[in-house]
GROMACS .gro file of C-alpha atoms in nm:
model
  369
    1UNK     CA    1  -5.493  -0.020  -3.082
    2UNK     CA    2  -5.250   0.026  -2.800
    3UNK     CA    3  -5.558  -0.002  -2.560
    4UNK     CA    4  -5.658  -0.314  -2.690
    5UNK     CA    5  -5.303  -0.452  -2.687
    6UNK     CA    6  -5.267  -0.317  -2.301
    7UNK     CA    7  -5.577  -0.462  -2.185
    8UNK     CA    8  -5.521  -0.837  -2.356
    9UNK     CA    9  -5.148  -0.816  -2.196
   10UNK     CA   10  -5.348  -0.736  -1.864
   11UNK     CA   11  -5.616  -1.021  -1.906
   12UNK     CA   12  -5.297  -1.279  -1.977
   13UNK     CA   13  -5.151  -1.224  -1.632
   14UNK     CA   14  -5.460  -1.234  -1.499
   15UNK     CA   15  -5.524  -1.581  -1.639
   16UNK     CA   16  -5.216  -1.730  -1.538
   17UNK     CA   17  -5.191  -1.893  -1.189
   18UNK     CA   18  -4.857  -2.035  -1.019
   19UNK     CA   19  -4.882  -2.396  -0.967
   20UNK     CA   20  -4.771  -2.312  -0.614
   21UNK     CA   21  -4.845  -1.985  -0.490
   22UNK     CA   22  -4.584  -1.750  -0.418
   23UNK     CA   23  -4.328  -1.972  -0.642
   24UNK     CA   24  -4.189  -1.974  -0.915
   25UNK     CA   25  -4.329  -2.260  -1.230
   26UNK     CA   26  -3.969  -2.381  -1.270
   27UNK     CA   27  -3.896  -2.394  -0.879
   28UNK     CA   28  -4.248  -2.564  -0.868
   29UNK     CA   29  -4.217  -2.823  -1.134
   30UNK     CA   30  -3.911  -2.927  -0.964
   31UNK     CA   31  -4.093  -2.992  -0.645
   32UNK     CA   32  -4.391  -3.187  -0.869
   33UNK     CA   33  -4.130  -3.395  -1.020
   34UNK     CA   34  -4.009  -3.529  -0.678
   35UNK     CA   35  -4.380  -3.683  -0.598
   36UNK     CA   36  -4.358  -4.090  -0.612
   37UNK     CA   37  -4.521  -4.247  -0.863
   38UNK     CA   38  -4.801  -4.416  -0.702
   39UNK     CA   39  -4.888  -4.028  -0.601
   40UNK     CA   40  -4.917  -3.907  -0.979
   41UNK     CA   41  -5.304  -3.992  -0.943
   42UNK     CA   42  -5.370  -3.793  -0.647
   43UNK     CA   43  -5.153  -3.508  -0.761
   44UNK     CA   44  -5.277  -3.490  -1.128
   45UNK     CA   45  -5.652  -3.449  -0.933
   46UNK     CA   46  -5.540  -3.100  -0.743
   47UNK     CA   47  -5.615  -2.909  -1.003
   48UNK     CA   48  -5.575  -2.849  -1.390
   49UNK     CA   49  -5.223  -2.701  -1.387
   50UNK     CA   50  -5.085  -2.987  -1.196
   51UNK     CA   51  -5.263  -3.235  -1.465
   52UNK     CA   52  -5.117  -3.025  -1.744
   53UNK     CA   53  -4.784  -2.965  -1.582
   54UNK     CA   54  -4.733  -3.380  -1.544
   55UNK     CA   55  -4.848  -3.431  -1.867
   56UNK     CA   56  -4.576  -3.226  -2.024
   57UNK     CA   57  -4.219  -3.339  -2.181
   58UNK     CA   58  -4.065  -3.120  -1.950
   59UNK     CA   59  -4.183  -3.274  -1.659
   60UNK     CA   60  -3.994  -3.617  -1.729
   61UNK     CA   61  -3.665  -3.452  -1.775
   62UNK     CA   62  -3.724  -3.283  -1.418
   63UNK     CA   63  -3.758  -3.611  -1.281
   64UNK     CA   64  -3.420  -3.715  -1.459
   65UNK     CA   65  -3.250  -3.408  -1.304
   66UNK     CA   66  -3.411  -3.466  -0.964
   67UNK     CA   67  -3.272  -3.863  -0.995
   68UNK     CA   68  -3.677  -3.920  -0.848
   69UNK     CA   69  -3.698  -4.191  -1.174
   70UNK     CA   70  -3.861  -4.502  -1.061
   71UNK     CA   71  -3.824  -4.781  -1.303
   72UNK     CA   72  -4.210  -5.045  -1.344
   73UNK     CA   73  -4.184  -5.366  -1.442
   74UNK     CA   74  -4.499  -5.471  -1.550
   75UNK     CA   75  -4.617  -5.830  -1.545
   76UNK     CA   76  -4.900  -6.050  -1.740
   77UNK     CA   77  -4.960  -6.325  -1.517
   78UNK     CA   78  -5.181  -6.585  -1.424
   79UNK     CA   79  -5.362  -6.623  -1.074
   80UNK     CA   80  -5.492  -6.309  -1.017
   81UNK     CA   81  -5.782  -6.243  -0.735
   82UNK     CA   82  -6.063  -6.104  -0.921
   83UNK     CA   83  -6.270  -6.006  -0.654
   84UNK     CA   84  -6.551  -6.003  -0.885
   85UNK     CA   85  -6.380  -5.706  -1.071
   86UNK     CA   86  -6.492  -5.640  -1.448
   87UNK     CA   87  -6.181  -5.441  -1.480
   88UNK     CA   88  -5.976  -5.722  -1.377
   89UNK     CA   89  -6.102  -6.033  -1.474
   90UNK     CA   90  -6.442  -5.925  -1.710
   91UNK     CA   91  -6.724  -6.142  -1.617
   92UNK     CA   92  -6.548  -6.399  -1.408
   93UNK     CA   93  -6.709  -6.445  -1.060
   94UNK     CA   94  -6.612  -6.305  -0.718
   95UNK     CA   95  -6.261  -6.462  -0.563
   96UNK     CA   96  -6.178  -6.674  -0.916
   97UNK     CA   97  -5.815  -6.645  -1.039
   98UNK     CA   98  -5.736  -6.449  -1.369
   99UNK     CA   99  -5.511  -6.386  -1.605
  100UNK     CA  100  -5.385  -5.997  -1.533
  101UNK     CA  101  -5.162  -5.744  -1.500
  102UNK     CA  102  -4.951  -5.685  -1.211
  103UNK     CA  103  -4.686  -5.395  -1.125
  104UNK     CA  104  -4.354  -5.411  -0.945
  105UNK     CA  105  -4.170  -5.081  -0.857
  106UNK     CA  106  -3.803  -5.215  -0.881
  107UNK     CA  107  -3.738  -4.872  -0.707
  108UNK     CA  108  -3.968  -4.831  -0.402
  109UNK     CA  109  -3.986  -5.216  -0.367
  110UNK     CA  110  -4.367  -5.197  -0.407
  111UNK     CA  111  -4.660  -5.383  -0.576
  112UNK     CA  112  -4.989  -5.328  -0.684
  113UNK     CA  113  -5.263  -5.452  -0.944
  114UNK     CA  114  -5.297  -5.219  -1.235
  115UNK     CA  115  -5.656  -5.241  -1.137
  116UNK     CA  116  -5.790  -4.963  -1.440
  117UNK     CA  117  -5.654  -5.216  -1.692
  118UNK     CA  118  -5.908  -5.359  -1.920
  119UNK     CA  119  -5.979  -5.711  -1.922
  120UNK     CA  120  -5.685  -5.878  -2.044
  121UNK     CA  121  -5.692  -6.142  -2.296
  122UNK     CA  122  -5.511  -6.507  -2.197
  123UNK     CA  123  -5.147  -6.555  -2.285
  124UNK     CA  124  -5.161  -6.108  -2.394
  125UNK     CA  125  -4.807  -5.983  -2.425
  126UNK     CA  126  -4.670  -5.663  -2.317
  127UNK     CA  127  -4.423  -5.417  -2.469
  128UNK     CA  128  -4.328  -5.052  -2.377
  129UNK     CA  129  -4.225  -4.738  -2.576
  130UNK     CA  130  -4.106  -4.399  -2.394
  131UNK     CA  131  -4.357  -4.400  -2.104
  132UNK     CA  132  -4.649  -4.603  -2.278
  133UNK     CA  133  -4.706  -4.951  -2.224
  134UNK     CA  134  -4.891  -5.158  -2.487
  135UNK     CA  135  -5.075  -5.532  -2.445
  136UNK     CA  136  -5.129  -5.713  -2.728
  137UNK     CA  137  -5.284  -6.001  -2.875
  138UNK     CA  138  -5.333  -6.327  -2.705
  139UNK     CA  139  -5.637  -6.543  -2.670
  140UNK     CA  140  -6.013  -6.454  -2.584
  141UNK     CA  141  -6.103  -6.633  -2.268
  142UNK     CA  142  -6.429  -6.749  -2.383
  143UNK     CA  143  -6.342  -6.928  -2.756
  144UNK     CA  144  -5.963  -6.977  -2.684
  145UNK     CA  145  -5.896  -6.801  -3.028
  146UNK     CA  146  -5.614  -6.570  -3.111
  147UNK     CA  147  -5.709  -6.201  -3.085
  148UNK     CA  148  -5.554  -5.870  -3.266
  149UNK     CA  149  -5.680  -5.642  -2.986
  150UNK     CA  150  -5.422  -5.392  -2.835
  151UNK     CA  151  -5.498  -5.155  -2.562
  152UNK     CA  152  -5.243  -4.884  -2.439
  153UNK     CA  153  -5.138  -4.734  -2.116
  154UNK     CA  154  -4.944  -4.422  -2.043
  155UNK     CA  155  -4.781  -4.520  -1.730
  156UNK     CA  156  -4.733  -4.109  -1.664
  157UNK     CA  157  -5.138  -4.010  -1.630
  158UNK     CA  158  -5.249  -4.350  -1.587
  159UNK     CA  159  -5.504  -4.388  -1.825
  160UNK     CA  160  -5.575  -4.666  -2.064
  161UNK     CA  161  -5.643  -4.613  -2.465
  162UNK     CA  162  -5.751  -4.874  -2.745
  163UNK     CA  163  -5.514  -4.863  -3.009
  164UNK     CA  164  -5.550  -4.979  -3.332
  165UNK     CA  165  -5.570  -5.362  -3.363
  166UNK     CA  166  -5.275  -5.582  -3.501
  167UNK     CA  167  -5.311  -5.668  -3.912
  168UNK     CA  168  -5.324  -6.009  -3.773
  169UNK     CA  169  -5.497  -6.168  -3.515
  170UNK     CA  170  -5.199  -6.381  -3.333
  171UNK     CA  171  -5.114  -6.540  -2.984
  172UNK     CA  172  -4.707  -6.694  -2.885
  173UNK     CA  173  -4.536  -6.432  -3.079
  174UNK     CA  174  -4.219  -6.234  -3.061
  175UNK     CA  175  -4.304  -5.896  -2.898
  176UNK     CA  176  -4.030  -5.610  -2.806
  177UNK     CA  177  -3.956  -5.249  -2.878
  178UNK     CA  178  -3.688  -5.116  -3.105
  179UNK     CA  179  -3.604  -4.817  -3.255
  180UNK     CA  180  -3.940  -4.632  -3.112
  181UNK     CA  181  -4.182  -4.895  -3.252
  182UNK     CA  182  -4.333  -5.216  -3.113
  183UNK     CA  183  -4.251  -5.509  -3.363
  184UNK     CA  184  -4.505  -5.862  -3.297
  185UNK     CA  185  -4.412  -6.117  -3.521
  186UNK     CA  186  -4.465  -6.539  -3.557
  187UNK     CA  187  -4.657  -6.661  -3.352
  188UNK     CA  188  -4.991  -6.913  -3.440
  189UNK     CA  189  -5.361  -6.854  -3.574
  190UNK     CA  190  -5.696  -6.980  -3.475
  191UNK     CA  191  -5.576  -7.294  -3.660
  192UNK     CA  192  -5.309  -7.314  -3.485
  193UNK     CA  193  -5.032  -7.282  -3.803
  194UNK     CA  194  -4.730  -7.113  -3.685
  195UNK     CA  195  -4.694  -6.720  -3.861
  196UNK     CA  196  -4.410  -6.591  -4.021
  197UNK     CA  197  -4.601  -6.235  -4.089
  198UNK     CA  198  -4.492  -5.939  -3.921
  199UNK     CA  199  -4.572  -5.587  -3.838
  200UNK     CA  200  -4.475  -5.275  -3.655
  201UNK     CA  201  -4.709  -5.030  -3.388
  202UNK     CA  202  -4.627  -4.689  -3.412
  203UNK     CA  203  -4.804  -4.590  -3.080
  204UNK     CA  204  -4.777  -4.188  -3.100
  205UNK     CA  205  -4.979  -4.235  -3.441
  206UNK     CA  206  -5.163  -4.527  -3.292
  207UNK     CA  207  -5.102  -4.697  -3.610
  208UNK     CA  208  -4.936  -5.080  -3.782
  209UNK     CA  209  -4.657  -5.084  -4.040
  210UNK     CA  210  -4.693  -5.427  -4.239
  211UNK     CA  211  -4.319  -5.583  -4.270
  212UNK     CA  212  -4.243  -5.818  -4.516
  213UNK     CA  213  -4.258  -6.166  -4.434
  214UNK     CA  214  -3.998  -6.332  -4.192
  215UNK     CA  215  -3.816  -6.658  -4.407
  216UNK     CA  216  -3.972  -6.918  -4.197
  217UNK     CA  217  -4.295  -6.945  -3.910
  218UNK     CA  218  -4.195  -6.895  -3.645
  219UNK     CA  219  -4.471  -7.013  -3.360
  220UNK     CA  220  -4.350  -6.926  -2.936
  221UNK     CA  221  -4.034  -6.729  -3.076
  222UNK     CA  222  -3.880  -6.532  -2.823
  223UNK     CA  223  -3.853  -6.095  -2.926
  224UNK     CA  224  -3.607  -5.839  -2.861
  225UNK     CA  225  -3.455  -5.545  -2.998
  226UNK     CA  226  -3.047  -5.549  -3.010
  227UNK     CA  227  -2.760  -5.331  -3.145
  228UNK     CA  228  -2.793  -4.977  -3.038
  229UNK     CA  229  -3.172  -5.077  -2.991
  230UNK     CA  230  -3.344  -5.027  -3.285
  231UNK     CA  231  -3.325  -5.333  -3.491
  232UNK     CA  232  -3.585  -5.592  -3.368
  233UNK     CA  233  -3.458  -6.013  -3.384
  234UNK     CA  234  -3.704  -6.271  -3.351
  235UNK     CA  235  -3.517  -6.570  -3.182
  236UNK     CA  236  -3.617  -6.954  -3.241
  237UNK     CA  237  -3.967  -7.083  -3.226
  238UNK     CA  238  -4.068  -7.374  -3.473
  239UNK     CA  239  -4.290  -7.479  -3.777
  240UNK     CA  240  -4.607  -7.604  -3.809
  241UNK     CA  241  -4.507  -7.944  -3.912
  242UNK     CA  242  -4.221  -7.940  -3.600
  243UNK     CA  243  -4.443  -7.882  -3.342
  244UNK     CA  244  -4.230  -7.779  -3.052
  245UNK     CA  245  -3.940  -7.837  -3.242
  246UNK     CA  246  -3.779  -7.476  -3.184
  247UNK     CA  247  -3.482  -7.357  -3.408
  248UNK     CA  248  -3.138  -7.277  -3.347
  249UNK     CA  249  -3.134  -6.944  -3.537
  250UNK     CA  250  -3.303  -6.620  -3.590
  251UNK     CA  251  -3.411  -6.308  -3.791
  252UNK     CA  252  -3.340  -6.005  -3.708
  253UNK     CA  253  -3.523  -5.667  -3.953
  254UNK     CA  254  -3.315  -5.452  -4.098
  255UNK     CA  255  -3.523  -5.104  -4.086
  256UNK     CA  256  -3.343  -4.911  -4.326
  257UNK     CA  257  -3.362  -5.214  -4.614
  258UNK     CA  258  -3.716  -5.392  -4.533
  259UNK     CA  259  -3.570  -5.699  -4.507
  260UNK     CA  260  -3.488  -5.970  -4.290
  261UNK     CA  261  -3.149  -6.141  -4.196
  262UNK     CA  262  -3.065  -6.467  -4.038
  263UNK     CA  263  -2.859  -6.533  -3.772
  264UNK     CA  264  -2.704  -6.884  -3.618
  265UNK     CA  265  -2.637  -7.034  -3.289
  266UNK     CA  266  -2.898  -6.879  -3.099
  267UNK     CA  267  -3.009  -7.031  -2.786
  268UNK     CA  268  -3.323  -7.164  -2.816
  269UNK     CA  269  -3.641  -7.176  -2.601
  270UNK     CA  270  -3.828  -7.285  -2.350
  271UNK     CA  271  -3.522  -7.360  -2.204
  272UNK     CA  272  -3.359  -7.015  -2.253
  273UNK     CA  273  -3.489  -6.671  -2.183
  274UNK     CA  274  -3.344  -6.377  -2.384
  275UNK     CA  275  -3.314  -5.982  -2.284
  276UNK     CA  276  -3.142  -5.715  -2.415
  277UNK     CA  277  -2.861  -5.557  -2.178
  278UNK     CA  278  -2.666  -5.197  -2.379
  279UNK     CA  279  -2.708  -5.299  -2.675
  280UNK     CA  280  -2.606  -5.716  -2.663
  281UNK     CA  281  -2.806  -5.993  -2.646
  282UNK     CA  282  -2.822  -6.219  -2.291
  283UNK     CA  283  -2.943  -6.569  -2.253
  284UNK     CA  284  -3.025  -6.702  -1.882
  285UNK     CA  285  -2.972  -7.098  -1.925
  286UNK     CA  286  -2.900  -7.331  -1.706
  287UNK     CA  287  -2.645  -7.214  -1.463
  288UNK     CA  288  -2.498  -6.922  -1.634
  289UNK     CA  289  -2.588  -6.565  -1.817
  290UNK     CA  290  -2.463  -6.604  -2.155
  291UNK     CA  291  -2.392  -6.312  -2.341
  292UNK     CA  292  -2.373  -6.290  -2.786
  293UNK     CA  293  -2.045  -6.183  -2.912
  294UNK     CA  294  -2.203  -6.099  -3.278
  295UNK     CA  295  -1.867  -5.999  -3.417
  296UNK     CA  296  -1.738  -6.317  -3.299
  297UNK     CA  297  -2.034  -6.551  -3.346
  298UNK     CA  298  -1.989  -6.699  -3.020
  299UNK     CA  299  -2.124  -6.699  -2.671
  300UNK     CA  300  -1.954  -6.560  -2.311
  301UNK     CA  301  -2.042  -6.629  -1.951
  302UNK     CA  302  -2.132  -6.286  -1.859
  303UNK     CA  303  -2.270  -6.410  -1.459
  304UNK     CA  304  -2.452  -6.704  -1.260
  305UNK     CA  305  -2.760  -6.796  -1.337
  306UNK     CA  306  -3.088  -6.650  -1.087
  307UNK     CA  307  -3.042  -6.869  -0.753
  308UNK     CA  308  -3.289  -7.145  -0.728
  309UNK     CA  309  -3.446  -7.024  -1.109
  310UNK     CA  310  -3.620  -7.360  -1.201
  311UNK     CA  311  -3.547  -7.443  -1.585
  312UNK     CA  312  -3.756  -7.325  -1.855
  313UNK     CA  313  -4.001  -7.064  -1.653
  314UNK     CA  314  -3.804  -6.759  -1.725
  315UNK     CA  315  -3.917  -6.431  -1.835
  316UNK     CA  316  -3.657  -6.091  -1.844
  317UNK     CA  317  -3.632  -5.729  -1.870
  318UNK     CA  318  -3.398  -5.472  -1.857
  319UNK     CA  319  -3.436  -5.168  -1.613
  320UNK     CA  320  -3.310  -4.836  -1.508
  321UNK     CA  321  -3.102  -4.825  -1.850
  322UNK     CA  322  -2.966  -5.162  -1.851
  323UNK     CA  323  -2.782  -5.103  -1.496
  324UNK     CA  324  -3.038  -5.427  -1.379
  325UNK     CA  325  -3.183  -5.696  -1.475
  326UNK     CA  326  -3.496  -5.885  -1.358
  327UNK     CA  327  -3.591  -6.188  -1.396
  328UNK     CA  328  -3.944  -6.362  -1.316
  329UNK     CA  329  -4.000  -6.756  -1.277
  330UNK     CA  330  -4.039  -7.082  -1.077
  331UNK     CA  331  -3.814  -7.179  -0.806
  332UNK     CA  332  -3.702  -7.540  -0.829
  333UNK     CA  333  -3.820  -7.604  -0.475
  334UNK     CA  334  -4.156  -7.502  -0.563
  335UNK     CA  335  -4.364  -7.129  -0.623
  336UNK     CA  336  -4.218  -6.831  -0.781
  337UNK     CA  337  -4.019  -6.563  -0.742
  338UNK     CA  338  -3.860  -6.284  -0.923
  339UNK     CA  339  -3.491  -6.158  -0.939
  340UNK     CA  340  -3.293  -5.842  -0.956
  341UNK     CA  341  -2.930  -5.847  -1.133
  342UNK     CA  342  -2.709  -5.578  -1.074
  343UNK     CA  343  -2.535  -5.583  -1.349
  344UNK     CA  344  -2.207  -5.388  -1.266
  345UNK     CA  345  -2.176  -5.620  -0.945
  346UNK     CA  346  -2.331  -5.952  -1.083
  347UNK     CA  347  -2.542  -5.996  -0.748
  348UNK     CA  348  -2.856  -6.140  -0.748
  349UNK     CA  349  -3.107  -6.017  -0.527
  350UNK     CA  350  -3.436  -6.219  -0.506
  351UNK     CA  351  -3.730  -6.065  -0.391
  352UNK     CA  352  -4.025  -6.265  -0.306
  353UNK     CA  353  -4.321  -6.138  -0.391
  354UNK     CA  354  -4.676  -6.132  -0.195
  355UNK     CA  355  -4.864  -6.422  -0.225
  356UNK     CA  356  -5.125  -6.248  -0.440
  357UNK     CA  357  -4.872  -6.182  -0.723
  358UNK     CA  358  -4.687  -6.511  -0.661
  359UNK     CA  359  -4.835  -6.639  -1.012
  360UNK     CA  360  -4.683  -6.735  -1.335
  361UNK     CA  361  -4.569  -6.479  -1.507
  362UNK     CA  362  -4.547  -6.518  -1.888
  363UNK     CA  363  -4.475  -6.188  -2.024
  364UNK     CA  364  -4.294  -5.866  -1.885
  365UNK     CA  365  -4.226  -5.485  -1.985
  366UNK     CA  366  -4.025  -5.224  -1.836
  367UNK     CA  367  -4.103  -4.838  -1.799
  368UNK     CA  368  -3.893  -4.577  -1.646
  369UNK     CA  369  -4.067  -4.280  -1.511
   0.00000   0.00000   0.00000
């Protein structure tokens, strides 16, 4: 019995290899966890203990402690180069324009096509959870009708899932994460009626939590999660009957009751864009960033507007913990551009991007890894 126990103890060590010869795993992970991000590809392909060793929890926190985060916005836009790509834009032909998803490293500074995405539906949203990145709904390019389709990325390994299709099939909804789930709700159907359905994606169990209804449709309402971050508010947006028509108010879900709860004097869109910066909710309008006093009911100036942001065209995030802000959209003197708020200094810094991702952006997500 001893012998058997020896000579199992003996094959163990045997099996295991360092992930850098002559180093210790710790010592080694912490050199792993320095590699940039648009290395993770060619590093997870070295071997299988490099794969395994980047797919692990404990490989994010070395990151963390090595301060080599890099935070991604991603960005569904319009005017994407095909090249005749299926992955990019499915059966279109060589050099036509798409609709598509794009990635900025707010970090490095970088871009680059998320060319192993599948093809994308027109006017898909995004939404990210912890490291994953989901794209949901919009409409299929060849009917023009509303879709429930939802495919996943983990922005970590790189690779792309299906995940379980939305209750509803839906297009101009309110999309955001909060409290660990991605909530869709509003909206419009095939027919074109505005939604007041809603529903939540738990994407570790790759699975839809039906909410109760919302009080009112709710058709192009504008989604974000505020207070602490895990109760989800779906701002404005407007009835069937008021066809562009967009409210004043909103619902936010209460988690813990199942319901919903109203809340006045929102801003509403097109005109205003809404983000989510430690916990309170912004509005970029007009010339200034407005920020929600809930407590109070009211709205403060909280910075200037993006330089040169052209009314109505904007679409935010917040990165790298809510330290920034960036904003996508037209310029007023024509094209587009996106812009970084800093928000402890309340400088803008606008970064023009390559002419290839110069397109209208109409939804954007935000993962740190």
């Amino acid at each position: 019995m001893m012998r058997n126990q020896k000579s199992r103890a003996q094959e163990c060590k045997v099996d295991h290899i360092d992930l850098i010869p002559g180093m210790p795993d710790d010592v080694a992970v912490d050199c792993l966890a320095r590699v940039p991000h648009r290395s993770f590809g060619s590093m997870r392909g070295v071997c299988r203990g490099w794969r395994g060793a980047a797919a692990a929890p404990e490989f994010a926190l070395a990151r963390a402690d090595a301060g080599a985060n890099e935070d991604l916005v991603f960005l569904l836009q319009f005017g994407i180069p095909t090249d005749g790509n299926p992955a990019v834009g499915g059966d279109a032909p060589a050099s036509t324009q798409a609709y598509g998803l794009s990635v900025y490293n707010v970090t490095t500074g970088e871009w680059r096509r998320e060319r192993a995405a599948p093809p994308v539906p027109m006017f898909a949203q995004c939404a990210a959870v912890g490291s994953r990145l989901a794209v949901l709904g919009g409409w299929d390019t060849k009917t023009f009708e509303p879709v429930a389709d939802v495919h996943v990325l983990d922005a970590t390994t790189g690779v792309w899932r299906r995940g379980a299709p939305m209750r509803s099939a839906r297009s101009f909804f309110a999309c955001a994460e909060a409290g660990g789930k991605i909530y869709v709700a509003g909206g419009h159907d095939k027919l074109k009626n505005a939604l007041k359905t809603a529903e939540a994606y738990d994407a570790g169990a790759d699975a839809w939590d039906p909410l109760p209804d919302m009080s009112e449709e709710r058709d192009e309402c504008d989604g974000m999660a505020t207070v602490a971050g895990d109760r989800f508010l779906a701002v404005s947006g407007y009835r069937t009957g008021r066809q562009g028509g967009f409210e004043r108010d909103a619902e936010w879900f209460d988690p813990a009751a199942r319901v919903w709860r109203r809340l006045e004097r929102v801003r509403a869109p097109p005109s205003a864009a809404h983000v989510v910066v430690r916990g309170r909710v912004w509005c970029i309008e007009g010339t200034a960033m407005m920020e929600y006093r809930g407590e109070r009911r009211e709205w403060r100036e909280v910075g200037p507007s993006p330089p040169g942001l052209k009314a109505g065209t904007a679409r935010a995030v917040a990165v790298g913990g809510g330290e920034r802000v960036v904003v996508t959209g037209a310029i007023s003197s024509g094209g587009h551009a996106l812009w970084v708020f800093d928000v402890k200094t309340k400088i803008w810094t606008v970064v023009c991007p390559p002419p290839e991702f110069a397109g209208f952006v109409f939804s954007v997500g935000s993962v740190r890894v």
